[in-house]
């Protein structure tokens, strides 16, 4: 458990020059970057392609045991820690959304289901799947280390292909989703929530930022997610509350203040209504 604010890692943790993309082997990862072993947040996407390893990855409140070949996805702003043996086999890829977006086509990260906020954080790799993935990974790593003219563009293209391959593994039908205008608006709403949930807890504030009415925003949310706009806001607040309860030793009163609640009793009532537990009960269960 941390005693203060959880550190936020930027990509310059790995390489001061590589501010938007980085790739390396898993072998000896924690020896080179010991900070990864302790709870922290990233402001970038991390893909762990594990062939063989011992240990576990913790992402928010989920623990993933490294027992077989698998892909693990750590999304921005998730609290995570990596416990992995020094002889692990596989690769780690880290990239910012901006890096991927600077492409010549209209592909966006939002079209990949496995990068959704609600998607699974890991999925298994069969041997035949791993062979193809390994070829792509080697191409990416070779290009990264060559640093020739137009290397950045080449890596973006390889990364795009790699993400499509992962999408096929995640969605066996091989169908990459195309977001319509309504879905895109919901994604914008979700990103705004992540940024402003401490100060804006009512749908109307987000509706104004999206230049639509609160009623229309609520209608979109119901159609696309089955939840109301208020539900999505409350869900983000609970996620952040649970992160603070599990990964820090802040008092309940301090957590209530950090989440923008006027007083601790209001926070406790809110939390219990959403989860059927008090914050203290959640903390005790998670730390046992």
JSON list of N, CA and C in Angstrom, two decimals, residues 143-152:
[
{"chain": "A", "resi": 143, "resn": "UNK", "atom": "N", "xyz": [12.98, -2.57, -36.18]},
{"chain": "A", "resi": 143, "resn": "UNK", "atom": "CA", "xyz": [12.84, -1.21, -36.71]},
{"chain": "A", "resi": 143, "resn": "UNK", "atom": "C", "xyz": [13.10, -0.18, -35.62]},
{"chain": "A", "resi": 144, "resn": "UNK", "atom": "N", "xyz": [12.64, -0.47, -34.42]},
{"chain": "A", "resi": 144, "resn": "UNK", "atom": "CA", "xyz": [12.83, 0.45, -33.29]},
{"chain": "A", "resi": 144, "resn": "UNK", "atom": "C", "xyz": [14.31, 0.67, -33.00]},
{"chain": "A", "resi": 145, "resn": "UNK", "atom": "N", "xyz": [15.09, -0.39, -33.08]},
{"chain": "A", "resi": 145, "resn": "UNK", "atom": "CA", "xyz": [16.51, -0.29, -32.77]},
{"chain": "A", "resi": 145, "resn": "UNK", "atom": "C", "xyz": [17.33, 0.25, -33.94]},
{"chain": "A", "resi": 146, "resn": "UNK", "atom": "N", "xyz": [16.84, 0.09, -35.16]},
{"chain": "A", "resi": 146, "resn": "UNK", "atom": "CA", "xyz": [17.57, 0.62, -36.32]},
{"chain": "A", "resi": 146, "resn": "UNK", "atom": "C", "xyz": [17.57, 2.14, -36.36]},
{"chain": "A", "resi": 147, "resn": "UNK", "atom": "N", "xyz": [16.40, 2.72, -36.04]},
{"chain": "A", "resi": 147, "resn": "UNK", "atom": "CA", "xyz": [16.26, 4.18, -36.04]},
{"chain": "A", "resi": 147, "resn": "UNK", "atom": "C", "xyz": [16.76, 4.80, -37.35]},
{"chain": "A", "resi": 148, "resn": "UNK", "atom": "N", "xyz": [16.27, 4.26, -38.46]},
{"chain": "A", "resi": 148, "resn": "UNK", "atom": "CA", "xyz": [16.63, 4.80, -39.77]},
{"chain": "A", "resi": 148, "resn": "UNK", "atom": "C", "xyz": [15.65, 5.90, -40.17]},
{"chain": "A", "resi": 149, "resn": "UNK", "atom": "N", "xyz": [15.88, 6.45, -41.34]},
{"chain": "A", "resi": 149, "resn": "UNK", "atom": "CA", "xyz": [14.96, 7.45, -41.87]},
{"chain": "A", "resi": 149, "resn": "UNK", "atom": "C", "xyz": [13.56, 6.86, -41.99]},
{"chain": "A", "resi": 150, "resn": "UNK", "atom": "N", "xyz": [12.57, 7.61, -41.55]},
{"chain": "A", "resi": 150, "resn": "UNK", "atom": "CA", "xyz": [11.16, 7.21, -41.60]},
{"chain": "A", "resi": 150, "resn": "UNK", "atom": "C", "xyz": [10.83, 6.06, -40.64]},
{"chain": "A", "resi": 151, "resn": "UNK", "atom": "N", "xyz": [11.71, 5.78, -39.69]},
{"chain": "A", "resi": 151, "resn": "UNK", "atom": "CA", "xyz": [11.46, 4.69, -38.75]},
{"chain": "A", "resi": 151, "resn": "UNK", "atom": "C", "xyz": [10.13, 4.86, -38.02]},
{"chain": "A", "resi": 152, "resn": "UNK", "atom": "N", "xyz": [9.84, 6.07, -37.60]},
{"chain": "A", "resi": 152, "resn": "UNK", "atom": "CA", "xyz": [8.60, 6.31, -36.85]},
{"chain": "A", "resi": 152, "resn": "UNK", "atom": "C", "xyz": [7.37, 5.93, -37.68]}
]
